[in-house]
Each structure stands twice: as structure tokens, then as C-alpha cells.
Coordinates of C-alpha atoms in Angstrom, one line a residue:
Chain A
M10 CA -13.7 17.9 -28.3
I11 CA -13.1 16.8 -24.7
S12 CA -9.8 14.9 -24.3
F13 CA -9.4 11.6 -22.5
V14 CA -7.7 13.1 -19.5
E15 CA -10.4 15.8 -19.1
A16 CA -13.1 13.1 -19.4
L17 CA -11.3 11.1 -16.7
F18 CA -11.0 14.3 -14.6
L19 CA -14.8 14.8 -14.8
V20 CA -15.6 11.2 -14.0
I21 CA -13.3 11.2 -10.9
S22 CA -14.6 14.6 -9.8
F23 CA -18.2 13.3 -9.9
F24 CA -17.1 10.1 -8.0
I25 CA -15.5 12.3 -5.3
V26 CA -18.6 14.4 -4.9
F27 CA -20.8 11.3 -4.8
C28 CA -18.5 9.8 -2.1
I29 CA -18.7 13.0 0.0
I30 CA -22.5 13.0 -0.2
M31 CA -22.6 9.3 0.7
T32 CA -20.3 10.0 3.7
L33 CA -22.9 12.5 5.0
L34 CA -25.9 10.3 4.3
V35 CA -25.0 6.8 5.6
P36 CA -26.4 6.0 9.0
K37 CA -23.3 4.2 10.5
T38 CA -20.0 5.8 11.4
M39 CA -18.0 2.9 9.9
Q40 CA -19.9 3.3 6.6
A41 CA -19.1 7.0 6.6
A42 CA -15.4 6.1 7.3
Y43 CA -15.1 3.8 4.3
W44 CA -16.9 6.3 1.9
L45 CA -14.4 8.9 3.2
I46 CA -11.5 6.5 2.2
L47 CA -12.9 6.2 -1.3
M48 CA -13.2 10.0 -1.5
L49 CA -9.6 10.4 -0.4
T50 CA -8.4 7.8 -3.0
G51 CA -10.3 9.7 -5.7
V52 CA -8.6 12.9 -4.7
A53 CA -5.2 11.1 -5.0
V54 CA -6.1 10.0 -8.6
L55 CA -6.8 13.7 -9.5
F56 CA -3.2 14.5 -8.3
L57 CA -1.9 11.7 -10.5
L58 CA -3.8 13.2 -13.5
A59 CA -2.1 16.5 -12.8
N60 CA 1.3 14.7 -13.0
S61 CA 2.0 15.4 -9.3
E62 CA 3.1 11.9 -8.5
I63 CA 4.7 12.7 -5.1
I64 CA 1.5 14.3 -3.9
F65 CA -0.4 11.3 -5.1
A66 CA 1.8 9.0 -3.1
F67 CA 1.5 11.0 0.0
Q68 CA -2.2 11.5 -0.4
I69 CA -2.7 7.8 -0.6
S70 CA -0.2 6.7 2.1
I71 CA -1.0 9.4 4.6
Y72 CA -4.7 10.1 4.1
A73 CA -6.2 7.0 2.5
G74 CA -3.9 4.7 4.4
G75 CA -2.7 6.2 7.7
I76 CA -5.4 8.6 8.8
S77 CA -8.2 6.3 7.7
V78 CA -6.9 3.4 9.8
L79 CA -6.9 5.9 12.7
L80 CA -10.5 6.9 11.9
L81 CA -11.6 3.3 11.7
F82 CA -9.9 2.4 15.0
A83 CA -11.5 5.4 16.6
A84 CA -14.9 4.5 15.2
L85 CA -14.6 0.9 16.4
L86 CA -13.1 1.5 19.8
T87 CA -15.5 4.3 21.0
Q88 CA -19.1 4.2 21.9
H89 CA -21.5 5.9 19.5
E90 CA -25.1 5.6 18.6
E91 CA -26.3 5.2 15.1
Y92 CA -27.1 8.6 13.6
E93 CA -30.5 8.9 11.8
F94 CA -30.4 11.4 9.0
P95 CA -33.4 13.8 9.2
R96 CA -35.9 12.9 6.5
S97 CA -37.0 16.4 5.6
I98 CA -34.7 19.2 4.5
L99 CA -36.2 21.6 7.1
G100 CA -35.6 19.1 9.8
F101 CA -32.0 18.8 8.7
I102 CA -31.5 22.6 8.7
K103 CA -33.1 22.8 12.2
V104 CA -30.8 20.1 13.7
T105 CA -27.6 21.3 12.1
A106 CA -28.0 25.1 11.7
S107 CA -24.8 26.2 13.3
Q108 CA -22.6 23.5 11.6
L109 CA -24.3 24.3 8.3
A110 CA -23.4 28.0 8.6
I111 CA -19.7 27.3 9.3
F112 CA -19.7 24.6 6.5
L113 CA -21.2 27.1 4.0
I114 CA -18.7 29.8 4.9
I115 CA -15.7 27.5 4.5
G116 CA -17.2 25.7 1.5
I117 CA -17.8 28.9 -0.5
N118 CA -14.3 30.1 0.3
L119 CA -12.8 26.8 -0.8
L120 CA -15.0 26.7 -3.9
I121 CA -13.7 30.2 -5.0
L122 CA -10.2 29.1 -4.3
I123 CA -10.5 25.9 -6.4
L124 CA -12.3 27.8 -9.2
T125 CA -9.5 30.4 -9.4
S126 CA -6.9 27.7 -9.5
V127 CA -8.7 25.6 -12.1
M128 CA -9.5 28.5 -14.4
S129 CA -5.8 29.6 -14.6
S130 CA -3.7 28.7 -17.6
D131 CA -1.1 27.0 -15.4
F132 CA -3.6 24.4 -14.3
R133 CA -4.6 23.6 -17.8
K134 CA -0.9 23.2 -18.7
G135 CA -0.5 20.8 -15.9
T136 CA -3.5 18.6 -16.8
S137 CA -3.5 18.7 -20.6
S138 CA -0.6 16.4 -20.9
Q139 CA -1.0 12.7 -21.9
L140 CA -1.9 10.2 -19.2
G141 CA 1.2 8.5 -17.9
D142 CA 3.5 10.9 -19.7
T143 CA 6.6 11.1 -17.6
T144 CA 8.6 13.3 -20.0
L145 CA 7.4 16.4 -18.3
T146 CA 10.1 18.2 -16.3
V147 CA 9.6 18.5 -12.6
E148 CA 9.0 22.2 -13.0
E149 CA 6.2 21.8 -15.5
S150 CA 4.5 19.1 -13.5
F151 CA 4.5 21.3 -10.4
F152 CA 3.0 24.3 -12.2
M153 CA -0.5 23.4 -11.0
T154 CA 0.7 22.7 -7.4
E155 CA 2.7 25.9 -7.3
N156 CA -0.3 27.9 -8.6
F157 CA -2.6 26.3 -6.1
S158 CA -0.3 27.0 -3.2
V159 CA 0.3 30.6 -4.2
T160 CA -3.5 31.2 -4.3
L161 CA -3.9 29.3 -1.1
W162 CA -1.3 31.3 0.9
R163 CA -1.6 34.7 -0.7
D164 CA -5.3 35.2 -1.5
F165 CA -6.8 32.9 1.1
G166 CA -4.2 33.2 3.9
M167 CA -6.9 33.9 6.4
V168 CA -8.9 30.8 5.7
I169 CA -6.1 28.4 6.7
P170 CA -5.6 29.5 10.3
F171 CA -9.3 29.6 10.7
L172 CA -9.6 26.0 9.4
A173 CA -6.7 24.9 11.6
F174 CA -8.3 26.4 14.6
L175 CA -11.6 24.7 13.8
L176 CA -10.0 21.3 13.4
L177 CA -8.0 21.7 16.7
T178 CA -11.2 22.6 18.5
A179 CA -13.0 19.6 17.0
L180 CA -10.1 17.3 18.0
L181 CA -10.0 18.6 21.6
G182 CA -13.8 18.5 21.8
S183 CA -13.9 14.9 20.7
V184 CA -11.2 13.9 23.1
K185 CA -13.1 15.6 25.9
L186 CA -16.3 13.8 24.9
V187 CA -14.6 10.4 24.9
I188 CA -13.1 11.1 28.3
R189 CA -16.5 12.1 29.7
E190 CA -18.0 8.8 28.6
W191 CA -15.9 6.9 31.1
E192 CA -17.5 6.2 34.4
I193 CA -15.1 7.3 37.2
E194 CA -16.0 4.3 39.3
D195 CA -14.8 1.9 36.6
L196 CA -11.3 3.3 36.5
S197 CA -8.3 2.1 38.5
D198 CA -7.2 3.9 41.6
V199 CA -4.4 5.7 39.9
M200 CA -6.7 7.0 37.2
K201 CA -9.4 7.9 39.8
N202 CA -6.8 10.1 41.6
R203 CA -5.8 11.7 38.3
Y204 CA -9.3 12.7 37.3
N205 CA -10.7 13.4 40.8
P206 CA -7.7 14.6 42.8
T207 CA -9.9 16.1 45.6
Q208 CA -11.1 12.7 46.8
E209 CA -8.0 10.7 47.7
V210 CA -8.6 7.0 47.2
Q211 CA -7.3 4.6 49.8
Q212 CA -4.5 2.6 48.3
Chain B
M6 CA 5.6 3.6 -20.2
A7 CA 9.3 4.0 -19.8
S8 CA 10.7 7.5 -20.1
D9 CA 13.9 6.5 -21.8
P10 CA 13.3 6.4 -25.5
G11 CA 16.1 3.9 -26.0
L12 CA 14.2 1.0 -24.4
P13 CA 13.4 -1.7 -27.0
F14 CA 9.9 -2.2 -25.8
E15 CA 9.0 1.4 -26.3
E16 CA 11.0 1.5 -29.5
L17 CA 9.1 -1.5 -30.9
F18 CA 5.5 -0.4 -30.0
I19 CA 5.8 3.4 -30.3
G20 CA 8.8 3.8 -32.7
R21 CA 8.2 1.0 -35.2
L22 CA 4.6 -0.1 -34.9
K23 CA 3.5 3.6 -34.4
L24 CA 1.0 2.7 -31.6
E25 CA -0.5 5.3 -29.3
P26 CA 1.3 5.6 -25.9
W27 CA -1.8 4.4 -24.0
M28 CA -2.0 1.3 -26.3
A29 CA 1.7 0.5 -25.5
I30 CA 0.9 0.9 -21.8
A31 CA -2.1 -1.4 -22.1
I32 CA 0.0 -4.1 -24.0
G33 CA 2.8 -3.8 -21.4
S34 CA 0.3 -4.2 -18.6
I35 CA -1.3 -7.2 -20.2
I36 CA 2.1 -8.9 -20.6
A37 CA 3.2 -8.2 -17.1
G38 CA -0.2 -9.1 -15.7
S39 CA -0.2 -12.5 -17.6
Y40 CA 3.3 -13.2 -16.2
I41 CA 2.1 -12.5 -12.7
M42 CA -1.1 -14.6 -13.1
I43 CA 0.9 -17.6 -14.5
N44 CA 3.2 -17.4 -11.5
Q45 CA 0.2 -17.2 -9.3
I46 CA -0.6 -20.8 -10.3
I47 CA 3.0 -22.1 -10.1
A48 CA 4.0 -20.5 -6.8
P49 CA 1.3 -22.1 -4.6
W50 CA 2.0 -25.5 -6.2
I51 CA 5.7 -25.2 -5.4
E52 CA 4.9 -24.1 -1.9
R53 CA 2.6 -27.0 -1.3
K54 CA 5.1 -29.5 -2.8
V55 CA 8.0 -28.1 -0.7
M56 CA 6.0 -28.1 2.5
A57 CA 4.8 -31.6 1.9
R58 CA 8.4 -32.9 1.4
M59 CA 9.5 -31.2 4.6
Q60 CA 6.6 -32.8 6.5
G61 CA 7.2 -36.2 5.0
R62 CA 4.1 -36.1 2.7
R63 CA 3.8 -36.2 -1.1
G64 CA 1.6 -33.0 -1.6
P65 CA -0.8 -32.7 -4.5
V66 CA -0.4 -35.7 -6.9
H67 CA -3.7 -36.4 -8.6
V68 CA -4.6 -33.6 -10.9
G69 CA -2.2 -33.3 -13.9
K70 CA 1.5 -34.4 -13.9
W71 CA 2.9 -34.3 -10.3
G72 CA -0.3 -32.6 -9.3
F73 CA 0.6 -29.5 -11.3
L74 CA -3.0 -28.7 -12.2
Q75 CA -4.2 -28.8 -8.6
I76 CA -4.3 -25.0 -8.1
P77 CA -6.3 -24.3 -11.3
A78 CA -8.7 -27.1 -10.2
D79 CA -9.0 -25.5 -6.8
L80 CA -9.7 -22.2 -8.4
L81 CA -12.4 -23.6 -10.6
K82 CA -14.0 -25.3 -7.6
M83 CA -14.0 -22.0 -5.6
I84 CA -15.4 -20.0 -8.5
G85 CA -18.2 -22.5 -9.0
K86 CA -19.3 -22.3 -5.3
E87 CA -22.4 -20.4 -4.2
D88 CA -21.7 -16.8 -3.4
T89 CA -22.9 -16.3 0.2
R90 CA -22.9 -13.3 2.5
P91 CA -23.4 -13.6 6.3
E92 CA -26.7 -12.4 7.8
G93 CA -26.5 -8.8 8.9
A94 CA -23.3 -8.1 7.0
D95 CA -22.7 -4.7 5.5
K96 CA -23.4 -5.3 1.8
F97 CA -21.2 -2.6 0.3
G98 CA -18.4 -2.8 2.9
F99 CA -18.2 -6.6 2.4
S100 CA -17.6 -6.2 -1.4
L101 CA -15.5 -3.1 -1.0
A102 CA -12.9 -4.9 1.2
I103 CA -12.4 -7.6 -1.5
F104 CA -12.3 -5.0 -4.3
L105 CA -9.7 -2.9 -2.5
T106 CA -7.4 -5.7 -1.5
G107 CA -7.5 -7.3 -4.9
T108 CA -6.9 -4.1 -7.0
T109 CA -4.2 -2.7 -4.7
A110 CA -2.3 -6.0 -4.9
I111 CA -2.4 -6.0 -8.7
L112 CA -1.6 -2.2 -9.0
S113 CA 1.5 -2.6 -6.8
F114 CA 3.2 -4.4 -9.8
A115 CA 3.1 -1.3 -12.1
P116 CA 6.5 0.2 -11.4
L117 CA 8.5 -3.1 -11.2
P118 CA 10.9 -3.5 -14.1
W119 CA 11.5 -6.9 -15.7
G120 CA 14.9 -6.2 -17.2
S121 CA 17.0 -3.1 -17.9
K122 CA 16.0 -3.0 -21.5
G123 CA 12.7 -4.7 -21.1
L124 CA 9.2 -4.4 -19.9
I125 CA 7.9 -1.9 -17.3
P126 CA 4.1 -1.2 -17.2
G127 CA 4.5 2.2 -15.6
N128 CA 7.9 3.9 -15.1
F129 CA 7.0 6.3 -12.3
S130 CA 9.7 8.5 -11.0
I131 CA 8.4 7.6 -7.5
G132 CA 8.6 3.8 -8.0
I133 CA 9.1 2.5 -4.5
L134 CA 7.0 5.2 -2.9
Y135 CA 4.1 4.3 -5.2
V136 CA 4.3 0.6 -4.1
F137 CA 4.3 1.6 -0.4
A138 CA 1.4 4.1 -1.0
V139 CA -0.7 1.6 -2.8
F140 CA 0.0 -1.1 -0.2
S141 CA -1.0 1.3 2.7
I142 CA -4.7 0.9 1.5
F143 CA -4.5 -2.8 2.6
P144 CA -4.9 -2.2 6.4
P145 CA -8.1 -0.1 6.3
A146 CA -9.5 -2.6 3.7
M147 CA -8.9 -5.5 6.1
L148 CA -10.5 -3.5 9.0
V149 CA -13.5 -2.7 6.9
G150 CA -13.8 -6.3 5.7
G151 CA -13.6 -7.6 9.3
W152 CA -16.2 -5.2 10.5
A153 CA -18.5 -5.7 7.5
S154 CA -18.5 -9.5 7.9
N155 CA -20.6 -9.1 11.1
S156 CA -18.6 -11.8 12.9
K157 CA -16.5 -11.5 16.0
Y158 CA -13.7 -13.6 14.6
S159 CA -13.5 -11.4 11.5
L160 CA -13.5 -8.2 13.6
I161 CA -10.8 -9.3 16.0
G162 CA -8.8 -10.6 13.0
G163 CA -9.2 -7.2 11.3
F164 CA -8.0 -5.4 14.3
R165 CA -4.9 -7.6 14.6
S166 CA -4.3 -7.3 10.9
A167 CA -4.4 -3.5 10.9
G168 CA -2.2 -3.3 14.0
Q169 CA 0.4 -5.7 12.6
L170 CA 0.5 -4.0 9.2
I171 CA 1.0 -0.6 10.7
A172 CA 3.7 -1.8 13.2
Y173 CA 5.8 -3.3 10.4
E174 CA 5.3 -0.7 7.7
I175 CA 7.6 1.7 9.6
P176 CA 10.7 -0.5 10.1
M177 CA 10.2 -1.7 6.5
F178 CA 10.3 1.9 5.1
V179 CA 13.1 3.0 7.4
S180 CA 15.3 0.1 6.3
I181 CA 15.1 1.2 2.7
L182 CA 15.6 4.9 3.4
G183 CA 19.4 4.3 3.3
V184 CA 19.2 2.7 -0.2
I185 CA 17.0 5.6 -1.5
A186 CA 19.4 8.2 0.0
V187 CA 22.5 6.5 -1.5
V188 CA 21.0 6.1 -5.0
G189 CA 19.2 9.5 -4.8
S190 CA 16.1 8.2 -6.6
F191 CA 12.8 6.4 -5.8
S192 CA 12.8 4.7 -9.2
L193 CA 13.3 0.9 -9.1
V194 CA 15.0 1.0 -12.5
E195 CA 17.6 3.5 -11.2
I196 CA 18.1 1.6 -7.9
T197 CA 18.8 -1.6 -9.9
N198 CA 21.1 0.2 -12.4
Y199 CA 23.1 1.7 -9.4
Q200 CA 23.6 -1.8 -8.0
M201 CA 24.7 -3.1 -11.5
N202 CA 27.4 -0.5 -11.5
N203 CA 28.4 -0.4 -7.8
G204 CA 27.6 -3.9 -6.5
W205 CA 24.6 -5.2 -4.6
F206 CA 23.5 -3.4 -1.4
I207 CA 23.3 -6.6 0.6
G208 CA 27.1 -6.9 0.7
K209 CA 27.9 -3.3 1.3
Y210 CA 28.4 -0.8 4.2
Y211 CA 30.0 -3.1 6.7
G212 CA 27.1 -5.5 7.0
A213 CA 24.5 -2.7 7.4
G214 CA 23.2 -3.6 3.9
L215 CA 22.7 -7.2 5.0
I216 CA 20.9 -6.2 8.3
A217 CA 18.7 -3.7 6.5
G218 CA 17.9 -6.4 3.9
L219 CA 17.0 -8.9 6.6
I220 CA 14.8 -6.3 8.4
F221 CA 13.1 -5.5 5.1
F222 CA 12.5 -9.2 4.4
I223 CA 11.2 -10.1 7.9
S224 CA 9.0 -7.0 7.9
G225 CA 7.7 -8.1 4.5
V226 CA 6.8 -11.5 5.8
A227 CA 4.9 -9.8 8.6
E228 CA 3.2 -7.5 6.1
T229 CA 2.1 -10.5 4.0
E230 CA 0.8 -12.1 7.2
R231 CA 2.5 -15.4 6.6
V232 CA 3.9 -17.9 9.1
P233 CA 5.4 -17.1 11.7
F234 CA 3.5 -13.8 11.6
D235 CA 0.0 -15.2 10.7
I236 CA -1.5 -13.9 14.0
P237 CA -4.5 -12.2 12.3
E238 CA -5.5 -15.6 10.9
A239 CA -4.5 -17.8 13.8
E240 CA -6.8 -20.6 12.8
A241 CA -7.0 -22.2 16.3
E242 CA -8.3 -18.9 17.8
L243 CA -9.9 -16.9 15.0
V244 CA -10.9 -19.5 12.4
M245 CA -9.4 -17.5 9.5
G246 CA -9.2 -13.9 10.9
P247 CA -10.6 -11.2 8.7
R248 CA -11.1 -13.7 5.9
T249 CA -13.4 -16.0 7.9
E250 CA -16.7 -15.1 6.3
F251 CA -15.4 -14.8 2.7
S252 CA -16.2 -17.9 0.6
G253 CA -16.2 -19.0 -3.1
W254 CA -14.7 -16.5 -5.5
R255 CA -14.1 -14.0 -2.8
Y256 CA -11.9 -16.4 -0.9
A257 CA -10.1 -17.3 -4.1
L258 CA -9.4 -13.6 -4.7
L259 CA -8.1 -13.2 -1.1
M260 CA -5.8 -16.2 -1.5
M261 CA -4.6 -14.7 -4.8
T262 CA -3.9 -11.4 -2.9
E263 CA -1.8 -13.3 -0.3
Y264 CA 0.4 -14.8 -3.0
L265 CA 0.6 -11.4 -4.9
H266 CA 1.8 -9.9 -1.6
L267 CA 4.4 -12.6 -1.3
F268 CA 5.6 -11.8 -4.8
I269 CA 5.7 -8.1 -4.2
N270 CA 7.7 -8.5 -1.0
S271 CA 10.1 -10.9 -2.7
L272 CA 10.5 -8.6 -5.7
L273 CA 11.0 -5.4 -3.7
F274 CA 13.7 -7.2 -1.6
L275 CA 15.4 -8.3 -4.8
Y276 CA 15.3 -4.9 -6.4
L277 CA 16.4 -3.0 -3.3
F278 CA 19.1 -5.3 -1.9
V279 CA 20.0 -8.2 -4.2
G280 CA 20.5 -6.4 -7.5
G281 CA 17.1 -7.1 -9.1
Y282 CA 17.6 -8.7 -12.5
D283 CA 21.4 -8.5 -12.2
I284 CA 23.4 -11.7 -12.0
W285 CA 26.8 -10.4 -10.9
P286 CA 27.1 -9.0 -7.4
V287 CA 30.2 -6.8 -7.8
R288 CA 31.2 -3.7 -9.6
V289 CA 31.2 -3.6 -13.5
N290 CA 34.9 -2.6 -13.7
N291 CA 36.2 -5.6 -11.9
S292 CA 34.2 -8.2 -13.9
P293 CA 35.2 -9.7 -17.3
S294 CA 33.6 -8.3 -20.4
F295 CA 31.8 -11.5 -21.5
I296 CA 30.0 -11.4 -18.1
N297 CA 29.0 -7.8 -18.8
D298 CA 27.5 -8.8 -22.1
F299 CA 25.7 -11.7 -20.5
R300 CA 24.2 -9.7 -17.7
M301 CA 22.9 -7.0 -20.1
N302 CA 21.0 -9.6 -22.1
P303 CA 17.2 -9.0 -21.5
F304 CA 16.3 -12.7 -21.6
V305 CA 19.0 -13.5 -19.0
Q306 CA 17.8 -10.7 -16.8
F307 CA 14.2 -11.9 -17.1
L308 CA 15.3 -15.4 -16.2
A309 CA 17.4 -14.1 -13.3
I310 CA 14.6 -12.2 -11.7
T311 CA 12.2 -15.1 -12.1
L312 CA 14.7 -17.6 -10.6
K313 CA 15.5 -15.2 -7.7
V314 CA 11.8 -14.8 -6.9
Y315 CA 11.4 -18.6 -6.8
V316 CA 14.3 -18.9 -4.4
L317 CA 12.5 -16.6 -2.1
V318 CA 9.2 -18.5 -2.6
F319 CA 11.1 -21.6 -1.5
V320 CA 12.4 -19.7 1.6
A321 CA 8.8 -18.7 2.4
A322 CA 7.6 -22.3 2.1
W323 CA 10.5 -23.4 4.3
M324 CA 9.7 -20.8 7.0
R325 CA 6.0 -21.8 6.8
S326 CA 6.8 -25.5 7.5
A327 CA 9.6 -24.9 10.0
L328 CA 8.5 -22.1 12.3
A329 CA 5.8 -21.7 14.9
R330 CA 3.5 -18.7 15.2
L331 CA 4.5 -15.7 17.5
R332 CA 2.3 -14.3 20.1
I333 CA 0.8 -10.9 19.4
D334 CA 2.9 -9.2 22.2
Q335 CA 6.0 -10.8 20.8
L336 CA 5.2 -9.7 17.4
L337 CA 4.6 -6.0 18.4
S338 CA 7.6 -5.8 20.6
L339 CA 9.8 -7.3 17.9
G340 CA 8.6 -4.7 15.5
W341 CA 8.6 -1.6 17.7
K342 CA 11.4 -2.4 20.2
Y343 CA 14.0 -4.2 18.0
M344 CA 13.5 -3.8 14.3
L345 CA 12.7 -0.1 14.3
P346 CA 15.8 1.0 16.3
V347 CA 18.1 -1.4 14.4
S348 CA 16.8 -0.2 11.0
I349 CA 17.5 3.4 12.1
L350 CA 21.0 2.3 13.0
T351 CA 21.5 0.8 9.5
L352 CA 20.3 4.0 8.0
V353 CA 22.9 5.9 10.0
V354 CA 25.6 3.5 8.8
F355 CA 24.4 3.8 5.2
L356 CA 24.6 7.6 5.3
G357 CA 27.8 7.7 7.2
S358 CA 29.6 5.3 4.9
K359 CA 28.5 7.2 1.8
D360 CA 29.4 10.7 3.0
V361 CA 32.1 10.4 5.7
F362 CA 33.9 7.2 5.2
G363 CA 33.3 6.9 1.4
F364 CA 36.9 5.7 0.7
L365 CA 36.3 2.6 2.9
I366 CA 33.3 1.2 1.0
F367 CA 33.7 -2.4 0.0
W368 CA 34.1 -3.1 -3.7

């Protein structure tokens, strides 16, 4: 018989997957941003189910609150065209072949990581307690987190620097793209000198 | 539900009536929710009456005795209105903004205790952190709501709202770090109990408690976007800010959220600096025993916290009728240039007084 917490876990997991798919499918950047916020909130609720209250609070305040405002500001203050999702699957693979390959490599790695964590007995111990039960000791409630981080840093140590490098590249690339969108002629004299130092502008 | 098995509420529902824990949580949530909803009707009426007296008017008089039923009448009117959405608005985002602002405002009340032996819907160990976490969903919700309305007033209002909320969340949190560090807990129950044993924080640490409390309260007013910090609304420039296009029940829900935020801000200020449901501002050892018995009475504590909240509702109404709106640059410079450094200073005084000059602490 499936318990209440397990049922809730399944419902929220499906909600998260649904939000991720919607984030990819919606045509507008702002819509993708708010689906992402919903996804991040769902992940926070999973942490709450695992009795990791502190991680829940930080997931909500940093990711669902802080980072998402940044994303929304970035989406609203930069120029971007609406993205039409390719109708056929073949067209989708054609357009996004390289991204898809990287995504699959990382995705499969993370899937194995999550499965190994979820299958372990410590995780079940962490989630099988009653909802809202605060009588668990800190040690017990962090079993699942501890197990997850051990797996993360011992077995999958190589994935993390790779991910970090990828994110850094994406960040720098996006900054570069935004800078390139400015027309040099529209900038003030000081900025013109900064971006085009060979041609001194008459002050 | 509370973790301490000695609490009468838990003893009654789980110990004597043998209810399931989730059922006790549900009953607790319903009681606390009803209390908040009833005050939702009383607080706006008091605010309108106070503001009217200060402006030489009479306020609501027609519906009910002294116009007491004006707010429920307004609510019925708004619920009965046609539900409209602007042309070209983002359907899902328009509803999502309302849903997020409403639910987060109600969820913020979960870890607030209504008495040391009384009612607490969810006694999280992270109490205050939980409230801040849930509240931080409000800025993106306002931004999404502003964008989804497909109106320039809403969008500009949404930008201003998000910028203001982020600017004031930081001094607000830094000002309470000292309290958290001194008590050594995030739980609002423990913070209040500490103040019951050691005196209220507002009168401690050479005035640093008072300054930190003021910073927290002012930041809270800015977070609730009330006068003089109602720049996102700014009715002369932006009609109603991010709320412009919401009408009918959506507007009613947004108004309710505004008053819920006022309550949350007032309650947090009370729990963190003014002793919460405590009535005696000094140490237990120095006060007579009959006062100790009196202050531990759950009913007295419940009345005390309600009365204190209404004093702050009065102050909010007073500010609303007495002060003029700040400009956006004044608002941001006040937050980043003055309140943040001063709140860091108070944190230093809090920590220094506790660890280095511990023998000099008042009371």
C-alpha cells in the first residue's frame, strides 16, 4: 500500500517533469521563466517531504525567489525574438543536435545519480516519516541529503566540474551576445572609447 | 504541529481525542486561518475609520453599525463582478500571479505561534527563515503579473515592485540576524520564549535593538508597498501599478494579500522585537509572581498579540494618512545607502554585546 507521503512525492515529481517539459515547449521566454519558477518550487516541496527544511527554505528563497527575479529581469530587459518550437521531431533534432547530445550525456549521468540515491535505504528512511513530523533528529533528517552528497562528490565527482564549466561558458556567452547587440554608435563617448579604443573619439 | 508534547493543543487533539497528526494540523490550520480571515475584515475597517478621522471625514457609516459591514459588502460586490481579462494578456501567467501572491501570503502564517501553550499550525524549526523564503516568491509573481497583463502601467509597476522588494529584503533580513544569533534559533516560539525570560529585544543592547526593530518595521512597510513606499502603485502615474488590470475577485484577492502582508509584517516585528504574545517587557526574575502567572495564561497571550497587532495597524493607518510618497531614487538610496549599513552596525552591536560585553547588558 502506497503511503500518503509517497503518493505526494509521486504527484509532485510528475508536476516537476510537467513543468520542465512546459519550460521547453512554450514559445515566449517569459512563459519559460514562470514555468521554471513553478518547477523550482516543486523541487523545494520535495526537500520538505524529505524533512530537509533548511534546504527547502534556501531552494525557495534563492532559486524560486532570487534567481528567478534575475531571470525575469534579464528576459524583460534584453532583446529576443519569439522562439518557434519545431513541429516535427526530426526538425527538432536537426536544429538542436549538439545541445541535445550534451543534454543527453548530462541527463543520463544525473538520472543514474538520482536513481542510486533514491534506491538506497537511507533515502527511504528520510522520506518514510510522517508529513510535518518534526520529532526526527537533525541527523536522521539529513540522512538523505548526506547520502545524496556522498554519491554526488564521490561517484560523480567528474560531472560537477563539467557542469560548472558548461554553465560558466553559457553565462559568458550570453553576456557576450547581449553586448554584441548594442550598436556602437548609440553609446556615449566614454563607452565608445572603451569598446573601440583604436578610434579615439573627440571629446 | 508543535514538537513539544506538553502543549495543550496537541495534548487535546492527539493525546485525548486520539486524532491523527495530519487531522490535528488541519484543525489547527482552520482555526488560525479563520482568525486571520476575521481580522481581514476588521483591519481594513479600522484603517478606513482612522484615516477618515485624521482627514476630518466620517469614513464608512451606512452598512451595519458604524459601517462595520462595509468591507464584507465591498467583498460581495467585487466577487459578483464580471471576470475580465485584457486583450492579448497571457492567460496562464495572469492567473498564476494571483494564485502565487494569494497562496504565499496565507502560507506565511504557518509558523506563527498564538501563545506559548497555544496554537501553532506548523512548528518548523526554521520558523522565520520559512516566512522569508515563502515571501520571496512575491517579487517574481508581481513581475509575471505585470508582464502578463499586457499593459504598460502594469509592466512598469511590476518592475518597480520587484526592484523595491529586493532592495528592502536585504536590510530586513540583516536587521534580524542579530536576534537569531543571540537566541541561537530560527523558531519563533523559541525567540519569543527567550524574550519572555530575558526581556524584549527592543530595549536591549544600548539602543541597537530599537534601531534594528525600526529598520525591520520600515523595511516591512516597504515590502508591503504601503504609503510612503507605494511607488509601484503610484496612482497618479501608474493607475494601480502591477494590479491595474486585475478586477473583480482577482482584485479582492490582491487587496486581501495586501492586508495579509501588513499582518505578517506586524506580527514578525512583534515576535522578533516586542516579545510576541508576552505582556511584560523585563526579565522574569525581577517581576512579581502574580504577573508571571498572568503572562503565562494562554487567553491573555492571545489577547496580547491581537491587541499589539491592532496598535501596529493603527500606526500603519496613521502613516498612510500623514506621509507623502517617496520618489523611486529616494526609496532605493534609503534602502541601499542608509538602512543596509545601519542594520549591519546593529548586528555588530548585538554580537559584541552578547559575547564581549555580556556583563553590561541591560536588564
